[in-house]
Short mmCIF file of C-alpha atoms and ligand atoms in Angstrom, two decimals:
data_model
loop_
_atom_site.label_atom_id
_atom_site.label_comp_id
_atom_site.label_asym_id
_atom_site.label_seq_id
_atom_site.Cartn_x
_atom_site.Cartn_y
_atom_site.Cartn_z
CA UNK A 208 28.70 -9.66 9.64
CA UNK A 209 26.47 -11.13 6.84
CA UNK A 210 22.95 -12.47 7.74
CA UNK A 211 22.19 -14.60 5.33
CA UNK A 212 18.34 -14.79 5.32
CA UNK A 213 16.16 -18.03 5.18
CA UNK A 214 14.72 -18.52 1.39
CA UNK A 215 11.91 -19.98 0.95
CA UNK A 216 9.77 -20.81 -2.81
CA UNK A 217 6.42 -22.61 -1.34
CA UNK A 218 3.62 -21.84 0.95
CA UNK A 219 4.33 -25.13 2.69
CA UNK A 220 8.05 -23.92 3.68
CA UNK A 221 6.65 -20.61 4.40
CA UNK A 222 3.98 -21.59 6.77
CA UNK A 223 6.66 -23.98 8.56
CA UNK A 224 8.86 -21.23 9.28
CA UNK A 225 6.28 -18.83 10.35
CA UNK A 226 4.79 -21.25 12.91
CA UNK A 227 8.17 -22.44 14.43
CA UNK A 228 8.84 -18.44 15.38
CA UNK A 229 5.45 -17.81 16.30
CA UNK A 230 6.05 -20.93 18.21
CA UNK A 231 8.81 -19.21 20.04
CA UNK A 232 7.50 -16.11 20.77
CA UNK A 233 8.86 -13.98 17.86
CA UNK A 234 6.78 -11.17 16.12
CA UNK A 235 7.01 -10.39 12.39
CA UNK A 236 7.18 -7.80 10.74
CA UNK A 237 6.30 -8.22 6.41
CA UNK A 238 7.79 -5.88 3.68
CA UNK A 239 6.46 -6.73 0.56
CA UNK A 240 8.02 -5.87 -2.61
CA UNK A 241 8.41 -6.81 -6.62
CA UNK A 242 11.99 -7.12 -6.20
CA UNK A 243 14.74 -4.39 -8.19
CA UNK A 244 15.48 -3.68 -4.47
CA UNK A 245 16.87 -0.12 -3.34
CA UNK A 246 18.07 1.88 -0.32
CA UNK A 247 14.04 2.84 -0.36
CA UNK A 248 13.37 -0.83 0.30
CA UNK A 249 16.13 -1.50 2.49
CA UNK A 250 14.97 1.60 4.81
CA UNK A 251 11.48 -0.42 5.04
CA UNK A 252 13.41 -3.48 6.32
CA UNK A 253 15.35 -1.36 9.14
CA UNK A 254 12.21 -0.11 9.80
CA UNK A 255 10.73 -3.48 10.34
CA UNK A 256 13.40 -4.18 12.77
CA UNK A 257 12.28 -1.33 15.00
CA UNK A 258 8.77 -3.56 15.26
CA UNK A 259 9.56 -7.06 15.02
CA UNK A 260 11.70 -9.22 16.22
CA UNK A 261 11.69 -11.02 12.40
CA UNK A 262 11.22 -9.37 9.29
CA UNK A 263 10.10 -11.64 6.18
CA UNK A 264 10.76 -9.09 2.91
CA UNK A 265 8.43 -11.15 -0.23
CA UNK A 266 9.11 -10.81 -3.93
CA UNK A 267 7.03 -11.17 -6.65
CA UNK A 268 6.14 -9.16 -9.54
CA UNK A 269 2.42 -9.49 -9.60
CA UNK A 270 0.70 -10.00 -13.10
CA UNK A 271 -2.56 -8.84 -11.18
CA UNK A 272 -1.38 -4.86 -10.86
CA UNK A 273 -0.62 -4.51 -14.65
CA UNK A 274 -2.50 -3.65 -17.16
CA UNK A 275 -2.02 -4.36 -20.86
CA UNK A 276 0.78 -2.49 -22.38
CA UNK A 277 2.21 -1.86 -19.19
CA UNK A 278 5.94 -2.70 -18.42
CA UNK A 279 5.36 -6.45 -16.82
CA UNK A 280 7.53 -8.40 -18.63
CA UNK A 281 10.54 -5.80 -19.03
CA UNK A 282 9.77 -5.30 -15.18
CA UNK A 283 13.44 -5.87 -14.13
CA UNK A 284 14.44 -9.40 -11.96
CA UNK A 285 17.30 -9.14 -9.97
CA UNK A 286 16.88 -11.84 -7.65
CA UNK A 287 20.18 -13.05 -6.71
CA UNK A 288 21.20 -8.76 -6.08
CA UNK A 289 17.72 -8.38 -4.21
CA UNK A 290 19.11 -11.26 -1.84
CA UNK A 291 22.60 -9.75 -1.24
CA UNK A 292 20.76 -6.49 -0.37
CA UNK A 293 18.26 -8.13 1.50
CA UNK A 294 21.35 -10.28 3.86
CA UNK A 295 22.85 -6.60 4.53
CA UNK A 296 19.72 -5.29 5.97
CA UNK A 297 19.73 -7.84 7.82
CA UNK A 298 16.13 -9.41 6.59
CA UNK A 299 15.48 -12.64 7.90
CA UNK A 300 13.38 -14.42 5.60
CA UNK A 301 13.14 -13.94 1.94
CA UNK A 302 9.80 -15.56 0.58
CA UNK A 303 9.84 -15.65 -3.11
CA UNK A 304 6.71 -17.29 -5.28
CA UNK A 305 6.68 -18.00 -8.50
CA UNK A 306 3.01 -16.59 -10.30
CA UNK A 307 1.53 -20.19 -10.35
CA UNK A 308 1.28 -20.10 -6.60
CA UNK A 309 -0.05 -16.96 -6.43
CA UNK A 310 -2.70 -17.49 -9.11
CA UNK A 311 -3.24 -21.10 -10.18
CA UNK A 312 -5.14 -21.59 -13.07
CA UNK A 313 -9.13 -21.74 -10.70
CA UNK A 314 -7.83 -18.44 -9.53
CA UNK A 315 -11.27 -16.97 -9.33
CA UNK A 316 -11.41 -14.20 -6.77
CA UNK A 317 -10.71 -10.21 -7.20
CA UNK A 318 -11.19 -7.69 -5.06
CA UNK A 319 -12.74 -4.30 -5.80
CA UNK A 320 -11.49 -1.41 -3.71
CA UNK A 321 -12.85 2.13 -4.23
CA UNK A 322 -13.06 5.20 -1.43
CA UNK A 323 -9.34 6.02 -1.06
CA UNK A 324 -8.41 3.83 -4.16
CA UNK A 325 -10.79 6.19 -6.59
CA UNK A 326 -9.09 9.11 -8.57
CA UNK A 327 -5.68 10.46 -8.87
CA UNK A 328 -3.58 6.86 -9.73
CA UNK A 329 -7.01 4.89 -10.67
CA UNK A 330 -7.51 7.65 -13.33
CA UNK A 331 -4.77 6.58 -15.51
CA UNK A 332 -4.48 2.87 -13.91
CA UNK A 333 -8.23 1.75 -13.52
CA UNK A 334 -7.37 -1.76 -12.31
CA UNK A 335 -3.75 -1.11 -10.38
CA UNK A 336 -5.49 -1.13 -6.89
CA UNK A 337 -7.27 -3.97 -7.12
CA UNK A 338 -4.30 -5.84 -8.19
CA UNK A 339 -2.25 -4.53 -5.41
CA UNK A 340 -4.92 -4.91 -2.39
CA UNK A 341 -5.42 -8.90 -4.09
CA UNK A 342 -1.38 -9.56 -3.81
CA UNK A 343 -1.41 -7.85 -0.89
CA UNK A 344 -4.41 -9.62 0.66
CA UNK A 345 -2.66 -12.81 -0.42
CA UNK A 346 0.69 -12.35 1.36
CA UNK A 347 -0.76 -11.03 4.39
CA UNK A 348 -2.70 -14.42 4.92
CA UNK A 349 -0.09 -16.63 3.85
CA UNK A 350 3.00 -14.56 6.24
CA UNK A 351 0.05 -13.53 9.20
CA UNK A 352 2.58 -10.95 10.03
CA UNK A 353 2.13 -8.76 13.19
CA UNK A 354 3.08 -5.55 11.30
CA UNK A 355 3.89 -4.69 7.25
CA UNK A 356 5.54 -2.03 6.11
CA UNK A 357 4.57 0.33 3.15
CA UNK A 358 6.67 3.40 1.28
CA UNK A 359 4.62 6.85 1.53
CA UNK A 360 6.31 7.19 -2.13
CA UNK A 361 3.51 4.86 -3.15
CA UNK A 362 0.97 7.48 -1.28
CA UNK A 363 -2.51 6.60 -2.40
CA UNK A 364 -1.00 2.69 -2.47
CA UNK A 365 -0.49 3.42 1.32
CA UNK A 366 -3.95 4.79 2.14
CA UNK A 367 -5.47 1.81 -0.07
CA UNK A 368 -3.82 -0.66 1.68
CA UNK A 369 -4.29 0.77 5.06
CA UNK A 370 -8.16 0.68 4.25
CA UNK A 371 -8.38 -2.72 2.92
CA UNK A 372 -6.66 -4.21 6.18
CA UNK A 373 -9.62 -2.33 8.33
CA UNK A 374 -12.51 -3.90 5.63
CA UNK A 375 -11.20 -7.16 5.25
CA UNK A 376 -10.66 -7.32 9.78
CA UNK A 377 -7.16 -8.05 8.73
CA UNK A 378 -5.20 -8.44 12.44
CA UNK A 379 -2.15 -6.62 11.22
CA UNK A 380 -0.32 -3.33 11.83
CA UNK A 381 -0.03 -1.08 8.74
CA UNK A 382 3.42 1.44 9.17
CA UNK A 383 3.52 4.00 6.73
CA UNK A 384 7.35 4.81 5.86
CA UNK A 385 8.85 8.09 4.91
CA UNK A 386 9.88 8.07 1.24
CA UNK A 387 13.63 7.12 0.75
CA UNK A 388 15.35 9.99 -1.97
CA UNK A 389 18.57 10.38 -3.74
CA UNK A 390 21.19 13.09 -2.61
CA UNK A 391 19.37 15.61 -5.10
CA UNK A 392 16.12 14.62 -3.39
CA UNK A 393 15.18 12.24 -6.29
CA UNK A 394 12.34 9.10 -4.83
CA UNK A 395 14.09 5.99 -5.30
CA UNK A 396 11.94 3.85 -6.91
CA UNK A 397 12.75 0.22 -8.94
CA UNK A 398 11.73 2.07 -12.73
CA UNK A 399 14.80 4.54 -12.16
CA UNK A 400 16.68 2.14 -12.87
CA UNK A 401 15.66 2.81 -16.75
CA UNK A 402 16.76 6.22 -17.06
CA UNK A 403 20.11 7.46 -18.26
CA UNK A 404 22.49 10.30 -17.22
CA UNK A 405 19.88 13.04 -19.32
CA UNK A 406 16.82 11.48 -18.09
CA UNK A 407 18.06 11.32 -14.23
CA UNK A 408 18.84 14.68 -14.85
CA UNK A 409 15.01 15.88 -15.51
CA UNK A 410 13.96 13.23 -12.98
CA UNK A 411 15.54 15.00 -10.09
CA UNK A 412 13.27 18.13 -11.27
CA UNK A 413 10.48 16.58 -10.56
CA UNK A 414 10.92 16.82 -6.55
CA UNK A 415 12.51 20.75 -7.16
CA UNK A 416 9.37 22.05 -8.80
CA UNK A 417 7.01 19.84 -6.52
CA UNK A 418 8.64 21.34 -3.09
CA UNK A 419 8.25 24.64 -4.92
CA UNK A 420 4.70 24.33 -5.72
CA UNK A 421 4.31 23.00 -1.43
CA UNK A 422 5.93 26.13 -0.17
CA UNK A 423 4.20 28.66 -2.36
CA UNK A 424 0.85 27.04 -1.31
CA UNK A 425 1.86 26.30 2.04
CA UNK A 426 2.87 30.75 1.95
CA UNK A 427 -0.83 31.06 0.55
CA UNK A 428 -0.29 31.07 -2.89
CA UNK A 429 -3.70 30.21 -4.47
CA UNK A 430 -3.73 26.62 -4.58
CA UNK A 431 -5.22 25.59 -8.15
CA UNK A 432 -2.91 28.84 -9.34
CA UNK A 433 0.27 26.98 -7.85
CA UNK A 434 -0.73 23.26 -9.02
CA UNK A 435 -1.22 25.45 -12.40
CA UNK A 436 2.19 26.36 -12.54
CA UNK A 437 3.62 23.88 -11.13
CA UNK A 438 1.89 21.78 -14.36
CA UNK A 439 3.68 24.51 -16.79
CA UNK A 440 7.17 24.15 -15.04
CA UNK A 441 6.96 20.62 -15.19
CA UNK A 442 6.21 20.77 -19.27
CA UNK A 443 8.61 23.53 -19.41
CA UNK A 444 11.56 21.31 -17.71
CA UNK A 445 11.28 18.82 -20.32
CA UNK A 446 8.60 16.30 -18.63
CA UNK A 447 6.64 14.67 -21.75
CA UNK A 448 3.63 15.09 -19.84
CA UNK A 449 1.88 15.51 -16.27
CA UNK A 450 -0.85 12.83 -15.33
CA UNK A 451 -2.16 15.63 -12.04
CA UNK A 452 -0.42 17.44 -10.08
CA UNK A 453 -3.66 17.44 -6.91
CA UNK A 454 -3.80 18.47 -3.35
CA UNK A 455 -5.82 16.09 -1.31
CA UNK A 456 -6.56 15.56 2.50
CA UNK A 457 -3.77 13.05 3.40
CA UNK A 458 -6.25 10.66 5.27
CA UNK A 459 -9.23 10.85 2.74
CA UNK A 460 -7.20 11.68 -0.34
CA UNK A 461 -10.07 13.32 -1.18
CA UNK A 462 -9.73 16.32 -3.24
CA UNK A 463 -9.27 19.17 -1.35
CA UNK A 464 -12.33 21.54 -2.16
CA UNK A 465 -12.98 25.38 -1.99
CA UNK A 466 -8.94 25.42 -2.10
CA UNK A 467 -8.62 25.44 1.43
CA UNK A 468 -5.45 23.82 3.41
CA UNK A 469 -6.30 21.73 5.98
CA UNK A 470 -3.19 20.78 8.07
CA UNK A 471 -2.78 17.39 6.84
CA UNK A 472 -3.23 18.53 3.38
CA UNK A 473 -0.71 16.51 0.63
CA UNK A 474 0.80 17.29 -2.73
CA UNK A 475 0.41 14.63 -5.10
CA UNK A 476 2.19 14.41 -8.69
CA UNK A 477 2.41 12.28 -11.17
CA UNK A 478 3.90 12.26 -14.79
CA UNK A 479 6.05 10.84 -17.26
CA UNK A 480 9.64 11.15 -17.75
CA UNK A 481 11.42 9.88 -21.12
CA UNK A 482 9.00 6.89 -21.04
CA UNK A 483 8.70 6.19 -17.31
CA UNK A 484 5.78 7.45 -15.32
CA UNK A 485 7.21 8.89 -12.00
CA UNK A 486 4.77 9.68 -8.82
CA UNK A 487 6.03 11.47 -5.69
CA UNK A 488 4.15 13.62 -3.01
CA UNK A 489 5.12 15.98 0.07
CA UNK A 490 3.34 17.48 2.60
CA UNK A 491 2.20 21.35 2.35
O1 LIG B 526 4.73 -1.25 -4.04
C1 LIG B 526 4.99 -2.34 -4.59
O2 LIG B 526 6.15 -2.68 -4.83
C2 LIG B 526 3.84 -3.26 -4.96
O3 LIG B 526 2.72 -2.54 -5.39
C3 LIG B 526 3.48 -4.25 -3.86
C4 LIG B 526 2.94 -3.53 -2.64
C5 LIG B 526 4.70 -5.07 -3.46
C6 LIG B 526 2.38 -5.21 -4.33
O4 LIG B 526 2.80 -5.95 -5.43
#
């Protein structure tokens, strides 16, 4: 049966809502996205369900977390098909601002985020996590939601998040969700979407060689040696070219040093296929 979820454009209408479940004893649960919904996102709203008793799902492509030259404007809309997805999950409120909202024009406030939020991503997107943890900062206070939901796809996103909710004394659950993949173990992930048949094709190396590289470090395979090669069989497959391809603690994300596993040690890669820059990461 189709659950047609409660849309709503303005703060004022948000608020309302919010305070007439809160008003009746219902938790909720936030998922926030950009819209271009997929399974991955629609796993984050089932998860949601497992929490709360309503789950709010916000769109909004957010200026703030692109940089110049970066894909914002071609970043694709699909609101009417993120809806229909949304009603199937089930999703109970879809909140949907437009950018004036957001940021009106006295919009004078950043936020600067650095520990978990330095290196690996903020090496080739200096200002991405600071536009994230600001949207993100933004919707938690306007939904006050009980628990919000995050992709581990979006790994160091994750970690960033989770530390910003602990400096800020934000009164929210963060749940970290396993990353959503395609039957030949492909992330989902809004930019595939861009890709045709070839480029899906070399996409769904990207996992392949990255499980590789885990295993033969996980067997003791020397770890820069492995990240090494891993690099060379990602050029060699036809990726244009490899941003890192790290090991970090999974809590930290700091670098691992000495080359030493630890147990919660992660594999992080990043790098650009046919135009798109792909990330994924797995656990060693
Ligand atoms: O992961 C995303 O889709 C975005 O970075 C987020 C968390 C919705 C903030 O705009």
């Amino acid at each position: 049966m189709t659950h047609n979820p409660i849309i709503v454009r303005t703060l004022t209408e948000l608020r309302g809502q919010i305070w007439q479940w809160r008003g009746g004893g219902e938790s909720i649960g936030l998922v926030p996205t950009m819209g271009a919904l997929h399974d991955g996102h629609l796993s984050l709203i089932r998860l949601s369900h497992k929490y709360a008793s309503k789950t709010v799902a916000s769109i909004f492509v957010n200026p703030a977390q692109f940089a110049p030259g970066e894909d914002f404007e071609a970043y694709p809309r699909t609101e009417a098909a993120d809806v229909a997805a949304l009603a199937s999950a089930r999703c109970d409120l879809v909140y949907i601002p437009d950018t004036h909202s957001m940021y009106d024009e006295g919009h004078s406030t950043s936020i600067k985020i650095t520990g978990v939020a330095q290196s690996l991503e903020t090496d080739h997107r200096p200002t991405f996590f600071d536009g994230v943890a600001l949207v993100v900062a933004k919707l938690l206070n306007r939904v006050a939601p009980d628990f919000t939901i995050f992709g581990e796809k979006d790994y160091q996103q994750l970690a960033t998040i989770r530390r910003l909710v602990i400096d800020l004394d934000m009164p929210v659950k963060i749940i970290g969700a396993p990353i959503a993949r395609d039957a030949h173990g492909l992330a989902l992930s809004s930019r595939n979407r861009y890709f045709d048949e070839g480029a899906l094709t070399l996409a769904r190396k990207l996992n392949v060689i990255m499980f590789d590289c885990a295993a033969k470090m996980g067997a003791g395979m020397n770890v820069d040696a492995a990240a090494a090669q891993a690099k060379q069989d990602f050029l060699d497959a036809g990726f244009e070219s490899v941003d890192y391809v790290a090991v970090a603690s999974a809590h930290s994300l700091t670098p691992l040093s000495g080359g030493v596993l630890d147990r919660t040690s992660r594999l992080l890669v990043a790098l650009h296929c046919r135009g798109v820059r792909l990330i994924d990461n797995c656990e060693i």
